Amino acid sequence: MFSKISKSLAVVAVGTLALTACGGGNESEGGADNPLGLVNPGSLTVCSDIPYPPFEFEENGEYTGFDIDLVRAIAEGMELELAIEDVAFEPLQSGASFAANQCDIGASAITINEERQQNLTFSDPYYESLQSLLVPADSDIASIEDLAGKSVGTQQGTTGYTYTEENAPEGTEIVQFPGDAEMYAAIQAGSIDAILQDLPVNIGHTEDGAFTIAEEYPTDEQYGFAMSLEGSEELVAAINEQLAALREDGTYDEIYNTYFEEQ
């Protein structure tokens, strides 16, 4: 079980998984037999950049995490099978994964912002997060201003990268990585001095005491499930209907409390 994260540090706003590696979509079109236009009728195909705990990770041979458990519950409510595709974040957040009919929705801690809304349609928000700076426990970096002359890792195509680019002082070396796993390995190896990314993920890296959160950044970010910009109206409505039902019957809170501690 992934350890819980304090709600004081990560604020909430807002389901049995087959470990399936589906091939590309079959370009199904909406119609009487497939009104939602699913890439594989009868199945909700979800793209996610794994691992990114506590939102998506693999445990005992299954994909799980906050996002994954939510989409599992959504698929169950829609009486659909669930298939997960592990993809890179960049084509997912740019809309390329949907243009290629690879999946129906993206569930990967994706922040809703204006730039992405030019290429994607989002569900109602389901989570609010902060950005944060992770450093070694014995580091002299206490704030983003201390990054001058230092190197900081960020994930390509993320709001963490954007925040770093806009706020880090001159002289900061910003190193982009494809995912959290590569960033964390780099800071463990001493190749970079810090990591700037979503707070819940950085908190997970503090558990052994070797790293600490130097600073948090309230950025008013909200996560949403991403869908194709065109032709996804009915699917968006169905996802939002399921999200509302999960909130109403308490399932959302149960899933939330599995990963984030209420205080």
Short mmCIF file of C-alpha atoms in Angstrom, two decimals:
data_model
loop_
_atom_site.label_atom_id
_atom_site.label_comp_id
_atom_site.label_asym_id
_atom_site.label_seq_id
_atom_site.Cartn_x
_atom_site.Cartn_y
_atom_site.Cartn_z
CA MET A 1 0.00 0.00 0.00
CA PHE A 2 1.29 3.37 -0.88
CA SER A 3 1.59 5.46 2.23
CA LYS A 4 -0.94 8.18 2.83
CA ILE A 5 -0.24 11.84 2.30
CA SER A 6 -1.41 14.60 4.59
CA LYS A 7 -4.39 16.56 3.35
CA SER A 8 -2.79 19.64 4.79
CA LEU A 9 -0.17 19.31 2.06
CA ALA A 10 -2.28 18.08 -0.83
CA VAL A 11 -5.82 19.37 -0.99
CA VAL A 12 -8.63 17.43 -2.54
CA ALA A 13 -11.20 19.01 -4.74
CA VAL A 14 -12.57 16.54 -6.22
CA GLY A 15 -11.64 1.71 -10.05
CA THR A 16 -10.51 -4.75 -10.90
CA LEU A 17 -8.02 -3.63 -13.28
CA ALA A 18 -6.77 -5.95 -15.95
CA LEU A 19 -3.09 -5.30 -16.52
CA THR A 20 -3.74 -5.06 -20.19
CA ALA A 21 -1.42 -3.84 -22.85
CA CYS A 22 -3.86 -3.07 -25.60
CA GLY A 23 -2.66 -2.34 -29.02
CA GLY A 24 -3.73 0.79 -30.77
CA GLY A 25 -7.38 1.65 -31.07
CA ASN A 26 -9.53 0.32 -33.86
CA GLU A 27 -10.80 3.73 -34.80
CA SER A 28 -14.32 2.86 -33.79
CA GLU A 29 -16.86 5.52 -34.63
CA GLY A 30 -19.83 6.49 -32.54
CA GLY A 31 -23.05 4.82 -33.57
CA ALA A 32 -25.96 2.80 -32.26
CA ASP A 33 -23.63 0.03 -31.11
CA ASN A 34 -20.99 2.42 -29.80
CA PRO A 35 -22.67 5.68 -28.80
CA LEU A 36 -19.66 6.94 -26.86
CA GLY A 37 -17.29 6.35 -29.78
CA LEU A 38 -14.98 4.16 -27.71
CA VAL A 39 -11.81 2.99 -29.43
CA ASN A 40 -12.69 -0.55 -28.36
CA PRO A 41 -16.48 -0.90 -27.85
CA GLY A 42 -17.35 -2.43 -24.51
CA SER A 43 -14.14 -1.23 -22.91
CA LEU A 44 -12.96 2.06 -21.44
CA THR A 45 -9.39 2.40 -22.65
CA VAL A 46 -7.34 4.65 -20.39
CA CYS A 47 -3.89 6.06 -21.11
CA SER A 48 -1.62 6.84 -18.16
CA ASP A 49 2.06 7.64 -17.68
CA ILE A 50 3.09 5.02 -15.10
CA PRO A 51 4.68 5.19 -12.57
CA TYR A 52 3.61 8.45 -10.93
CA PRO A 53 2.67 7.44 -7.38
CA PRO A 54 0.35 7.93 -5.60
CA PHE A 55 -1.74 8.63 -8.70
CA GLU A 56 -0.67 5.68 -10.88
CA PHE A 57 1.77 2.89 -10.17
CA GLU A 58 2.11 -0.88 -10.36
CA GLU A 59 1.65 -3.05 -7.29
CA ASN A 60 1.58 -6.85 -7.20
CA GLY A 61 1.28 -7.00 -10.97
CA GLU A 62 -1.63 -4.57 -11.19
CA TYR A 63 -1.90 -0.93 -12.01
CA THR A 64 -3.36 1.04 -9.14
CA GLY A 65 -3.29 4.51 -7.56
CA PHE A 66 -5.72 7.34 -6.99
CA ASP A 67 -6.37 8.07 -10.67
CA ILE A 68 -6.52 4.39 -11.61
CA ASP A 69 -8.94 3.50 -8.83
CA LEU A 70 -11.20 6.38 -9.87
CA VAL A 71 -11.30 5.33 -13.53
CA ARG A 72 -11.89 1.72 -12.43
CA ALA A 73 -14.96 2.86 -10.49
CA ILE A 74 -16.05 5.01 -13.44
CA ALA A 75 -15.75 2.06 -15.84
CA GLU A 76 -17.71 -0.14 -13.47
CA GLY A 77 -20.44 2.50 -13.26
CA MET A 78 -20.57 2.63 -17.06
CA GLU A 79 -20.68 -1.22 -17.21
CA LEU A 80 -17.49 -1.25 -19.25
CA GLU A 81 -14.32 -3.29 -19.03
CA LEU A 82 -11.21 -1.28 -18.15
CA ALA A 83 -7.99 -1.41 -20.14
CA ILE A 84 -4.91 0.59 -19.15
CA GLU A 85 -2.20 1.66 -21.57
CA ASP A 86 1.10 2.89 -20.12
CA VAL A 87 2.13 5.80 -22.32
CA ALA A 88 4.50 8.75 -22.24
CA PHE A 89 3.10 11.94 -20.77
CA GLU A 90 4.02 14.30 -23.61
CA PRO A 91 1.79 12.75 -26.36
CA LEU A 92 -0.95 12.34 -23.78
CA GLN A 93 -1.00 15.98 -22.68
CA SER A 94 -0.55 17.24 -26.25
CA GLY A 95 -3.54 15.25 -27.58
CA ALA A 96 -1.44 13.03 -29.88
CA SER A 97 -2.58 9.88 -28.07
CA PHE A 98 -6.20 10.72 -28.86
CA ALA A 99 -5.47 11.72 -32.44
CA ALA A 100 -3.97 8.23 -32.86
CA ASN A 101 -7.11 6.63 -31.34
CA GLN A 102 -4.91 5.05 -28.68
CA CYS A 103 -7.32 5.59 -25.83
CA ASP A 104 -10.64 7.07 -24.73
CA ILE A 105 -9.46 9.08 -21.76
CA GLY A 106 -6.20 10.12 -20.15
CA ALA A 107 -5.85 9.63 -16.39
CA SER A 108 -2.40 10.79 -15.43
CA ALA A 109 -2.51 13.66 -12.93
CA ILE A 110 -3.13 16.05 -15.82
CA THR A 111 -3.61 19.66 -14.80
CA ILE A 112 -6.37 21.49 -16.63
CA ASN A 113 -4.98 24.64 -18.23
CA GLU A 114 -5.74 26.88 -21.19
CA GLU A 115 -2.85 25.60 -23.29
CA ARG A 116 -3.99 21.98 -23.02
CA GLN A 117 -7.62 22.93 -23.57
CA GLN A 118 -6.62 23.94 -27.09
CA ASN A 119 -5.98 20.24 -27.82
CA LEU A 120 -8.00 18.37 -25.23
CA THR A 121 -11.41 18.26 -23.57
CA PHE A 122 -11.39 17.75 -19.81
CA SER A 123 -13.78 16.22 -17.36
CA ASP A 124 -14.87 18.12 -14.30
CA PRO A 125 -11.92 18.63 -11.93
CA TYR A 126 -11.31 15.77 -9.52
CA TYR A 127 -8.22 16.87 -7.56
CA GLU A 128 -6.32 20.02 -6.56
CA SER A 129 -2.58 19.95 -6.14
CA LEU A 130 0.44 22.08 -5.35
CA GLN A 131 3.90 22.22 -6.85
CA SER A 132 6.93 21.60 -4.62
CA LEU A 133 10.72 21.54 -4.49
CA LEU A 134 12.41 18.28 -3.37
CA VAL A 135 16.01 18.41 -2.21
CA PRO A 136 18.41 16.11 -0.35
CA ALA A 137 17.89 16.33 3.42
CA ASP A 138 21.34 17.90 3.88
CA SER A 139 20.96 20.37 1.01
CA ASP A 140 21.52 24.10 1.51
CA ILE A 141 18.68 24.80 -0.96
CA ALA A 142 15.82 26.24 1.08
CA SER A 143 13.82 27.98 -1.64
CA ILE A 144 13.55 28.30 -5.40
CA GLU A 145 15.77 31.38 -5.18
CA ASP A 146 18.62 29.15 -4.01
CA LEU A 147 18.60 27.26 -7.34
CA ALA A 148 20.93 29.78 -9.01
CA GLY A 149 24.01 27.84 -10.07
CA LYS A 150 22.22 24.57 -9.27
CA SER A 151 20.41 21.99 -11.39
CA VAL A 152 16.73 21.10 -11.00
CA GLY A 153 14.88 18.22 -12.62
CA THR A 154 11.40 18.61 -14.10
CA GLN A 155 9.18 16.34 -16.19
CA GLN A 156 8.83 17.24 -19.84
CA GLY A 157 5.51 18.82 -20.79
CA THR A 158 4.32 19.34 -17.24
CA THR A 159 3.13 22.32 -15.26
CA GLY A 160 6.12 21.69 -12.99
CA TYR A 161 8.43 22.48 -15.91
CA THR A 162 6.45 25.61 -16.73
CA TYR A 163 6.53 26.79 -13.12
CA THR A 164 10.28 26.22 -12.92
CA GLU A 165 10.93 28.03 -16.18
CA GLU A 166 8.87 31.01 -15.07
CA ASN A 167 10.12 31.26 -11.48
CA ALA A 168 13.63 29.84 -11.12
CA PRO A 169 16.39 32.47 -10.91
CA GLU A 170 18.85 33.17 -13.68
CA GLY A 171 21.67 30.66 -13.68
CA THR A 172 19.44 27.69 -12.84
CA GLU A 173 20.07 24.61 -14.97
CA ILE A 174 16.66 23.10 -15.77
CA VAL A 175 16.99 19.43 -16.75
CA GLN A 176 13.94 17.80 -18.37
CA PHE A 177 13.16 14.10 -17.85
CA PRO A 178 10.53 11.83 -19.42
CA GLY A 179 9.07 10.86 -16.03
CA ASP A 180 9.35 10.84 -12.26
CA ALA A 181 11.27 7.56 -12.16
CA GLU A 182 14.14 9.04 -14.17
CA MET A 183 14.15 12.25 -12.12
CA TYR A 184 14.22 10.41 -8.82
CA ALA A 185 17.06 8.16 -9.98
CA ALA A 186 19.00 11.27 -11.01
CA ILE A 187 18.68 13.02 -7.67
CA GLN A 188 19.56 9.79 -5.86
CA ALA A 189 22.70 9.57 -7.99
CA GLY A 190 23.55 13.21 -7.29
CA SER A 191 23.22 14.16 -10.97
CA ILE A 192 20.76 16.95 -10.15
CA ASP A 193 20.36 19.09 -7.04
CA ALA A 194 16.56 19.25 -6.79
CA ILE A 195 13.25 18.17 -8.33
CA LEU A 196 10.29 20.49 -8.91
CA GLN A 197 6.98 18.69 -9.50
CA ASP A 198 3.55 17.92 -7.99
CA LEU A 199 3.66 17.85 -4.20
CA PRO A 200 2.07 14.42 -3.58
CA VAL A 201 4.66 12.72 -5.78
CA ASN A 202 7.56 14.51 -4.10
CA ILE A 203 6.19 13.63 -0.66
CA GLY A 204 6.48 9.98 -1.62
CA HIS A 205 10.22 10.52 -2.06
CA THR A 206 10.68 11.80 1.51
CA GLU A 207 9.69 8.56 3.21
CA ASP A 208 13.20 7.21 3.83
CA GLY A 209 14.44 10.51 5.24
CA ALA A 210 17.07 11.09 2.55
CA PHE A 211 15.06 13.88 0.90
CA THR A 212 12.84 16.68 2.11
CA ILE A 213 10.38 19.22 0.74
CA ALA A 214 12.17 22.58 0.71
CA GLU A 215 9.24 24.66 -0.49
CA GLU A 216 5.63 24.37 -1.64
CA TYR A 217 3.95 26.47 -4.32
CA PRO A 218 0.17 27.04 -4.37
CA THR A 219 -0.64 27.15 -8.07
CA ASP A 220 -4.43 26.58 -8.03
CA GLU A 221 -3.95 23.52 -10.25
CA GLN A 222 -6.83 21.11 -10.78
CA TYR A 223 -6.50 17.65 -12.33
CA GLY A 224 -9.02 16.47 -14.92
CA PHE A 225 -9.48 13.37 -17.06
CA ALA A 226 -8.48 14.26 -20.62
CA MET A 227 -10.39 13.33 -23.76
CA SER A 228 -10.32 14.12 -27.44
CA LEU A 229 -11.03 17.74 -28.32
CA GLU A 230 -13.52 16.79 -31.04
CA GLY A 231 -16.39 14.31 -30.82
CA SER A 232 -16.10 13.46 -27.13
CA GLU A 233 -19.13 15.37 -25.87
CA GLU A 234 -21.15 12.28 -24.90
CA LEU A 235 -18.13 10.61 -23.31
CA VAL A 236 -17.32 13.72 -21.28
CA ALA A 237 -20.93 13.86 -20.06
CA ALA A 238 -20.81 10.18 -19.09
CA ILE A 239 -17.51 10.59 -17.20
CA ASN A 240 -18.81 13.65 -15.35
CA GLU A 241 -22.02 11.79 -14.49
CA GLN A 242 -19.97 8.97 -12.97
CA LEU A 243 -17.72 11.39 -11.06
CA ALA A 244 -20.78 13.06 -9.55
CA ALA A 245 -22.25 9.67 -8.60
CA LEU A 246 -18.97 8.62 -6.94
CA ARG A 247 -19.01 11.77 -4.86
CA GLU A 248 -22.64 11.30 -3.96
CA ASP A 249 -22.36 7.69 -2.78
CA GLY A 250 -19.07 8.19 -0.90
CA THR A 251 -16.91 6.10 -3.22
CA TYR A 252 -14.77 9.10 -4.09
CA ASP A 253 -14.00 9.71 -0.41
CA GLU A 254 -13.15 6.04 0.11
CA ILE A 255 -10.67 6.12 -2.76
CA TYR A 256 -9.27 9.45 -1.62
CA ASN A 257 -8.73 8.22 1.91
CA THR A 258 -6.83 5.23 0.59
CA TYR A 259 -4.08 7.53 -0.67
CA PHE A 260 -4.40 10.79 1.27
CA GLU A 261 -4.80 11.16 4.98
CA GLU A 262 -7.56 13.42 6.25
CA GLN A 263 -6.56 15.83 9.03
#
